[in-house]
Short mmCIF file of C-alpha atoms in Angstrom, two decimals:
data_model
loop_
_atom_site.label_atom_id
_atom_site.label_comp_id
_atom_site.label_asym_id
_atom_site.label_seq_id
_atom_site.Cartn_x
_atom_site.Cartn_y
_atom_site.Cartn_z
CA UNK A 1 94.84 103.87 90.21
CA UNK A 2 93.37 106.28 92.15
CA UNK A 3 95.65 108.85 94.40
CA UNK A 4 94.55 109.26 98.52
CA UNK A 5 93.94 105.60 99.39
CA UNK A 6 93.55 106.11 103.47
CA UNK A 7 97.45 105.38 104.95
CA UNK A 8 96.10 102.90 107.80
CA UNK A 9 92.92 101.44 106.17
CA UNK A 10 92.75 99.69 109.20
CA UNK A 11 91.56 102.85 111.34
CA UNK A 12 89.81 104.37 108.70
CA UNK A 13 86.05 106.53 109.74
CA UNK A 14 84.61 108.65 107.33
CA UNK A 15 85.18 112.16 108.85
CA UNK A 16 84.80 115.38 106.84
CA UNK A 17 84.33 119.20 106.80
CA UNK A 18 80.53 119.27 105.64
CA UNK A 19 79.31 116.65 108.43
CA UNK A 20 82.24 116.62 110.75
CA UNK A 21 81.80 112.72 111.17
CA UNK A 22 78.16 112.52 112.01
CA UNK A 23 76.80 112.03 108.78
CA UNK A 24 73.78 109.45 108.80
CA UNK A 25 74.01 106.43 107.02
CA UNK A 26 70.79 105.78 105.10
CA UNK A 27 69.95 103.23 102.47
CA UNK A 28 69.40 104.09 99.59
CA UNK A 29 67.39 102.43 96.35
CA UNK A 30 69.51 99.75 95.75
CA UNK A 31 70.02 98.81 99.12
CA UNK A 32 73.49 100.25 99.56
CA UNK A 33 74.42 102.39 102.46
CA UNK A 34 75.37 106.15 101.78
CA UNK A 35 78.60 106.81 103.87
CA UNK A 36 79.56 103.11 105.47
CA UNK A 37 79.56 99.89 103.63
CA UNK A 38 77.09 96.95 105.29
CA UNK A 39 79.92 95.19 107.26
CA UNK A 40 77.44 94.06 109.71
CA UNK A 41 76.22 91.83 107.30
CA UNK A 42 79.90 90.07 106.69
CA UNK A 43 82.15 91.35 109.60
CA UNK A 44 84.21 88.17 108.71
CA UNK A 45 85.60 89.13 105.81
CA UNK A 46 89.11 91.20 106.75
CA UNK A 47 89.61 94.65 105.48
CA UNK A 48 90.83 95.29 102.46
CA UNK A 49 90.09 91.49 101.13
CA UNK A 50 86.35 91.65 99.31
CA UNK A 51 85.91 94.24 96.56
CA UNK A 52 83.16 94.84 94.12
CA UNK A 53 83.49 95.77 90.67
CA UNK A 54 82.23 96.83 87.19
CA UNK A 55 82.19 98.93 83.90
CA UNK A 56 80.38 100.84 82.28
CA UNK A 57 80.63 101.85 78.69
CA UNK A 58 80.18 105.32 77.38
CA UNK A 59 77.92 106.15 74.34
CA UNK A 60 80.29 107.92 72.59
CA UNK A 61 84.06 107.69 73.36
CA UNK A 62 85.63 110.64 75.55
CA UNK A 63 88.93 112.95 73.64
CA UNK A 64 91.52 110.45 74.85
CA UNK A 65 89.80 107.75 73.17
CA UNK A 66 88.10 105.85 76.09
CA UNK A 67 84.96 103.85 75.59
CA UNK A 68 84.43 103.33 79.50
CA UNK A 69 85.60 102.79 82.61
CA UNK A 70 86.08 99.92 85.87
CA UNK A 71 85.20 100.52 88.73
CA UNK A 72 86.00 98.77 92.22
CA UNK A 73 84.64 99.25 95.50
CA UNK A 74 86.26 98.14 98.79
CA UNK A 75 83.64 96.27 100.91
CA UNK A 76 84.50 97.62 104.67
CA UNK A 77 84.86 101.87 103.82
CA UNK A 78 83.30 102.02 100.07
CA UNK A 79 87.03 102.96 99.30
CA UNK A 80 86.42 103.39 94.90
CA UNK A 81 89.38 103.11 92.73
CA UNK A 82 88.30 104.23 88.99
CA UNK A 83 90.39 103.43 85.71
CA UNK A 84 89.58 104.69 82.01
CA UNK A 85 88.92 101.63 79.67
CA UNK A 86 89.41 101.74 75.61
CA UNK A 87 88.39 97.89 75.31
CA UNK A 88 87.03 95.73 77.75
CA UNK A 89 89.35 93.19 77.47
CA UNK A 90 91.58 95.73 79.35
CA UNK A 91 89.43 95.11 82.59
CA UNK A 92 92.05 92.44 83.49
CA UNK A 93 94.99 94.84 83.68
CA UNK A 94 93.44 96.87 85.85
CA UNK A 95 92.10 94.15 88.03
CA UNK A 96 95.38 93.30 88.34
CA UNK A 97 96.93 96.93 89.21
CA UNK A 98 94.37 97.21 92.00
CA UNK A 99 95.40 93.20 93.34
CA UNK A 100 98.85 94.57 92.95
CA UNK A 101 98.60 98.38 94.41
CA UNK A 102 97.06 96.37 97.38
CA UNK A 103 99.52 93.87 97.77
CA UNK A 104 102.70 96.45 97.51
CA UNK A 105 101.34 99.60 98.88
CA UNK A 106 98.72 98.21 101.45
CA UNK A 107 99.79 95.55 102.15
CA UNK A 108 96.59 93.79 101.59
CA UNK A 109 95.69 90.37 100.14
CA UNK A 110 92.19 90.66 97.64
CA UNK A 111 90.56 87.35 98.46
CA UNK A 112 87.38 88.13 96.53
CA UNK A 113 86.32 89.90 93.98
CA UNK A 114 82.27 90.69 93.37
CA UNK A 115 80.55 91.27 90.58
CA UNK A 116 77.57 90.71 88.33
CA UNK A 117 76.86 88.08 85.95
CA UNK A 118 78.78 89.75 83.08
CA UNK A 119 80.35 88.29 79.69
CA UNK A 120 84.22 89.07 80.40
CA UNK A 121 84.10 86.96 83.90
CA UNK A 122 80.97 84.94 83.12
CA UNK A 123 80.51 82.00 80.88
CA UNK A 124 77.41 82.72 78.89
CA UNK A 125 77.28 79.15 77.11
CA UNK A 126 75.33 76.95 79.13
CA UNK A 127 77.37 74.23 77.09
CA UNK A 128 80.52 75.77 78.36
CA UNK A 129 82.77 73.36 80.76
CA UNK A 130 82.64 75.97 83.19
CA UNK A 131 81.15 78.96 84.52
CA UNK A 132 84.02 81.34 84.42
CA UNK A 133 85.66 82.83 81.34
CA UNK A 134 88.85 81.60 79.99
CA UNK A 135 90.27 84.79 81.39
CA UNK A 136 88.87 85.27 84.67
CA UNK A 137 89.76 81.31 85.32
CA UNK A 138 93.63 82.38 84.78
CA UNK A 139 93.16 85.18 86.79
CA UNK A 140 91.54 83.59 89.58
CA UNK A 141 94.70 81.14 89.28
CA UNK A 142 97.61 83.96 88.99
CA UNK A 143 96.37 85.68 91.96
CA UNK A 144 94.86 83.34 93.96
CA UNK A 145 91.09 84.72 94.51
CA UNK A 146 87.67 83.33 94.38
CA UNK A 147 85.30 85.78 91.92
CA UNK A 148 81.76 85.50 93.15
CA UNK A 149 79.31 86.57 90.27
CA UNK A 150 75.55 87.62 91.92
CA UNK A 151 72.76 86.00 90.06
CA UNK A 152 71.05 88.29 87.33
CA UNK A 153 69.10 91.32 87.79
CA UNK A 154 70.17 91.63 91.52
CA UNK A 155 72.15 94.42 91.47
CA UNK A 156 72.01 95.43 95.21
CA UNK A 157 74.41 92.74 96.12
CA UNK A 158 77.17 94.76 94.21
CA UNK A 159 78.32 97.55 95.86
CA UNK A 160 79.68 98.94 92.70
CA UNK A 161 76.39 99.17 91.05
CA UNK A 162 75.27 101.95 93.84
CA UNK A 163 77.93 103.85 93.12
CA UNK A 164 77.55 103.87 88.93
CA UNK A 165 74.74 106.62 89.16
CA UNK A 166 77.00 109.09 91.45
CA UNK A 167 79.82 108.60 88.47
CA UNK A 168 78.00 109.08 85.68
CA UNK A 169 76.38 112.08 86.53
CA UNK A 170 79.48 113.86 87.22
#
């Protein structure tokens, strides 16, 4: 998990040394927002509660062996937490150290978790009983949280997807 999660998440407002808080918030191509998430859209959702998520894998794996990496995105400040991936059926351990690090540290209760229609939470089979993996189905039940998969090819409704271009050119 990711060191300098904001002590009182509650008060957070981005304020730095380049803009000294009046940076502009602009959209940008995939209808994310630069410096403030859209909470206009859903100011019902409590802070903290709705995150967005993803992976990406690498082309070739990194020295340490890592094939990839998850990424989650906090809906109300665009707070990121990044973790290094060797498989991706490790996603679910680190969805569950970020449910956890927000429960014990933050006191904060993920209700949802966003993401695109991919294979390790979505059910490909259109014969399958039901839409969710196997795996996201017991996590959904362990933690109790609703995971709300966008339909395909929309990948400005994930807030993680904006930020994938940032990470991978660093």
């Amino acid at each position: 998990m990711a060191d300098g999660f904001p002590p009182n998440l509650r008060s957070y407002v981005h304020r730095c040394d380049a803009c000294s808080g009046r940076m502009k918030h602009r959209p940008v191509p995939d209808g994310t927002r630069t410096a403030a998430a859209p909470s206009l859209v859903d100011s019902t959702t409590p802070l903290g509660q709705r995150w967005f998520m993803d992976f990406k894998d690498f082309v070739v794996p990194d020295l340490d062996g890592n094939t990839g990496f998850v990424l989650f995105v906090e809906y109300h400040t665009l707070y990121v937490v990044i973790t290094l991936i060797e498989e991706h059926h490790e996603f679910w351990d680190h969805a569950q150290d970020l449910v956890n690090t927000m429960r014990l540290d933050h006191d904060f209760e993920i209700q949802v978790l966003n993401g695109d229609s991919d294979p390790v939470w979505r059910n490909s089979n259109r014969y399958a009983k039901s839409v969710d993996t196997e795996s996201a189905k017991a996590f959904k039940t362990k933690n109790k949280l609703d995971i709300k998969v966008s339909p395909p090819d929309t990948h400005a409704f994930n807030l993680a997807e904006g930020r994938m271009g940032v990470i991978m050119g660093m």
